[in-house]
Amino acid sequence: MYRAMCFRHCQLRRSAEKARKAALEHLVASMRDGAFAPFTQNAVVQALLVPLGGIGVYALDILAKLKI
């Protein structure tokens, strides 16, 4: 009887640990949205970086042609 109880206890603990791990992974994955999204995922930042990145490439091209 004691062995059966110990076995059930181990099974229950293993199941609880799996459920806890799955919940934690889901929580971490959901934190990539909304207020916790990476800075570069912000629409305003992306709207500014695209034109500014193009201006920087254009400026480097001009500097390369001037050989400064």
JSON list of N, CA, C and O in Angstrom, two decimals, residues 21-34 36-38:
[
{"chain": "A", "resi": 21, "resn": "LYS", "atom": "N", "xyz": [5.63, 23.94, -15.99]},
{"chain": "A", "resi": 21, "resn": "LYS", "atom": "CA", "xyz": [6.57, 24.30, -17.04]},
{"chain": "A", "resi": 21, "resn": "LYS", "atom": "C", "xyz": [5.84, 24.82, -18.28]},
{"chain": "A", "resi": 21, "resn": "LYS", "atom": "O", "xyz": [6.24, 25.82, -18.87]},
{"chain": "A", "resi": 22, "resn": "ALA", "atom": "N", "xyz": [4.75, 24.15, -18.65]},
{"chain": "A", "resi": 22, "resn": "ALA", "atom": "CA", "xyz": [3.98, 24.58, -19.82]},
{"chain": "A", "resi": 22, "resn": "ALA", "atom": "C", "xyz": [3.36, 25.96, -19.58]},
{"chain": "A", "resi": 22, "resn": "ALA", "atom": "O", "xyz": [3.36, 26.81, -20.48]},
{"chain": "A", "resi": 23, "resn": "ALA", "atom": "N", "xyz": [2.85, 26.20, -18.37]},
{"chain": "A", "resi": 23, "resn": "ALA", "atom": "CA", "xyz": [2.26, 27.50, -18.05]},
{"chain": "A", "resi": 23, "resn": "ALA", "atom": "C", "xyz": [3.31, 28.60, -18.08]},
{"chain": "A", "resi": 23, "resn": "ALA", "atom": "O", "xyz": [3.06, 29.70, -18.58]},
{"chain": "A", "resi": 24, "resn": "LEU", "atom": "N", "xyz": [4.49, 28.31, -17.58]},
{"chain": "A", "resi": 24, "resn": "LEU", "atom": "CA", "xyz": [5.57, 29.30, -17.58]},
{"chain": "A", "resi": 24, "resn": "LEU", "atom": "C", "xyz": [6.03, 29.62, -19.00]},
{"chain": "A", "resi": 24, "resn": "LEU", "atom": "O", "xyz": [6.24, 30.79, -19.34]},
{"chain": "A", "resi": 25, "resn": "GLU", "atom": "N", "xyz": [6.14, 28.60, -19.85]},
{"chain": "A", "resi": 25, "resn": "GLU", "atom": "CA", "xyz": [6.52, 28.83, -21.24]},
{"chain": "A", "resi": 25, "resn": "GLU", "atom": "C", "xyz": [5.47, 29.68, -21.96]},
{"chain": "A", "resi": 25, "resn": "GLU", "atom": "O", "xyz": [5.80, 30.57, -22.73]},
{"chain": "A", "resi": 26, "resn": "HIS", "atom": "N", "xyz": [4.20, 29.41, -21.68]},
{"chain": "A", "resi": 26, "resn": "HIS", "atom": "CA", "xyz": [3.13, 30.20, -22.29]},
{"chain": "A", "resi": 26, "resn": "HIS", "atom": "C", "xyz": [3.19, 31.65, -21.81]},
{"chain": "A", "resi": 26, "resn": "HIS", "atom": "O", "xyz": [3.00, 32.58, -22.59]},
{"chain": "A", "resi": 27, "resn": "LEU", "atom": "N", "xyz": [3.45, 31.84, -20.53]},
{"chain": "A", "resi": 27, "resn": "LEU", "atom": "CA", "xyz": [3.54, 33.19, -19.96]},
{"chain": "A", "resi": 27, "resn": "LEU", "atom": "C", "xyz": [4.69, 33.97, -20.60]},
{"chain": "A", "resi": 27, "resn": "LEU", "atom": "O", "xyz": [4.53, 35.14, -20.97]},
{"chain": "A", "resi": 28, "resn": "VAL", "atom": "N", "xyz": [5.83, 33.35, -20.73]},
{"chain": "A", "resi": 28, "resn": "VAL", "atom": "CA", "xyz": [6.99, 34.02, -21.33]},
{"chain": "A", "resi": 28, "resn": "VAL", "atom": "C", "xyz": [6.72, 34.35, -22.80]},
{"chain": "A", "resi": 28, "resn": "VAL", "atom": "O", "xyz": [7.04, 35.44, -23.27]},
{"chain": "A", "resi": 29, "resn": "ALA", "atom": "N", "xyz": [6.09, 33.44, -23.51]},
{"chain": "A", "resi": 29, "resn": "ALA", "atom": "CA", "xyz": [5.78, 33.68, -24.92]},
{"chain": "A", "resi": 29, "resn": "ALA", "atom": "C", "xyz": [4.78, 34.82, -25.07]},
{"chain": "A", "resi": 29, "resn": "ALA", "atom": "O", "xyz": [4.88, 35.63, -26.00]},
{"chain": "A", "resi": 30, "resn": "SER", "atom": "N", "xyz": [3.83, 34.93, -24.15]},
{"chain": "A", "resi": 30, "resn": "SER", "atom": "CA", "xyz": [2.83, 35.99, -24.25]},
{"chain": "A", "resi": 30, "resn": "SER", "atom": "C", "xyz": [3.38, 37.35, -23.85]},
{"chain": "A", "resi": 30, "resn": "SER", "atom": "O", "xyz": [2.78, 38.37, -24.14]},
{"chain": "A", "resi": 31, "resn": "MET", "atom": "N", "xyz": [4.52, 37.38, -23.19]},
{"chain": "A", "resi": 31, "resn": "MET", "atom": "CA", "xyz": [5.11, 38.66, -22.79]},
{"chain": "A", "resi": 31, "resn": "MET", "atom": "C", "xyz": [5.81, 39.36, -23.94]},
{"chain": "A", "resi": 31, "resn": "MET", "atom": "O", "xyz": [6.34, 40.44, -23.77]},
{"chain": "A", "resi": 32, "resn": "ARG", "atom": "N", "xyz": [5.82, 38.76, -25.13]},
{"chain": "A", "resi": 32, "resn": "ARG", "atom": "CA", "xyz": [6.43, 39.39, -26.29]},
{"chain": "A", "resi": 32, "resn": "ARG", "atom": "C", "xyz": [5.44, 40.29, -27.00]},
{"chain": "A", "resi": 32, "resn": "ARG", "atom": "O", "xyz": [5.72, 40.83, -28.04]},
{"chain": "A", "resi": 33, "resn": "ASP", "atom": "N", "xyz": [4.24, 40.45, -26.42]},
{"chain": "A", "resi": 33, "resn": "ASP", "atom": "CA", "xyz": [3.19, 41.27, -27.01]},
{"chain": "A", "resi": 33, "resn": "ASP", "atom": "C", "xyz": [2.93, 42.48, -26.13]},
{"chain": "A", "resi": 33, "resn": "ASP", "atom": "O", "xyz": [3.27, 42.51, -24.96]},
{"chain": "A", "resi": 34, "resn": "GLY", "atom": "N", "xyz": [2.29, 43.47, -26.70]},
{"chain": "A", "resi": 34, "resn": "GLY", "atom": "CA", "xyz": [1.82, 44.62, -25.93]},
{"chain": "A", "resi": 34, "resn": "GLY", "atom": "C", "xyz": [2.94, 45.43, -25.33]},
{"chain": "A", "resi": 34, "resn": "GLY", "atom": "O", "xyz": [3.92, 45.76, -25.99]},
{"chain": "A", "resi": 36, "resn": "PHE", "atom": "N", "xyz": [5.19, 44.66, -23.29]},
{"chain": "A", "resi": 36, "resn": "PHE", "atom": "CA", "xyz": [6.45, 43.95, -23.09]},
{"chain": "A", "resi": 36, "resn": "PHE", "atom": "C", "xyz": [7.13, 43.58, -24.40]},
{"chain": "A", "resi": 36, "resn": "PHE", "atom": "O", "xyz": [8.12, 42.85, -24.40]},
{"chain": "A", "resi": 37, "resn": "ALA", "atom": "N", "xyz": [6.61, 44.06, -25.51]},
{"chain": "A", "resi": 37, "resn": "ALA", "atom": "CA", "xyz": [7.21, 43.76, -26.81]},
{"chain": "A", "resi": 37, "resn": "ALA", "atom": "C", "xyz": [8.58, 44.42, -26.91]},
{"chain": "A", "resi": 37, "resn": "ALA", "atom": "O", "xyz": [8.82, 45.45, -26.29]},
{"chain": "A", "resi": 38, "resn": "PRO", "atom": "N", "xyz": [9.48, 43.84, -27.67]},
{"chain": "A", "resi": 38, "resn": "PRO", "atom": "CA", "xyz": [10.79, 44.48, -27.86]},
{"chain": "A", "resi": 38, "resn": "PRO", "atom": "C", "xyz": [10.64, 45.87, -28.47]},
{"chain": "A", "resi": 38, "resn": "PRO", "atom": "O", "xyz": [9.69, 46.15, -29.20]}
]
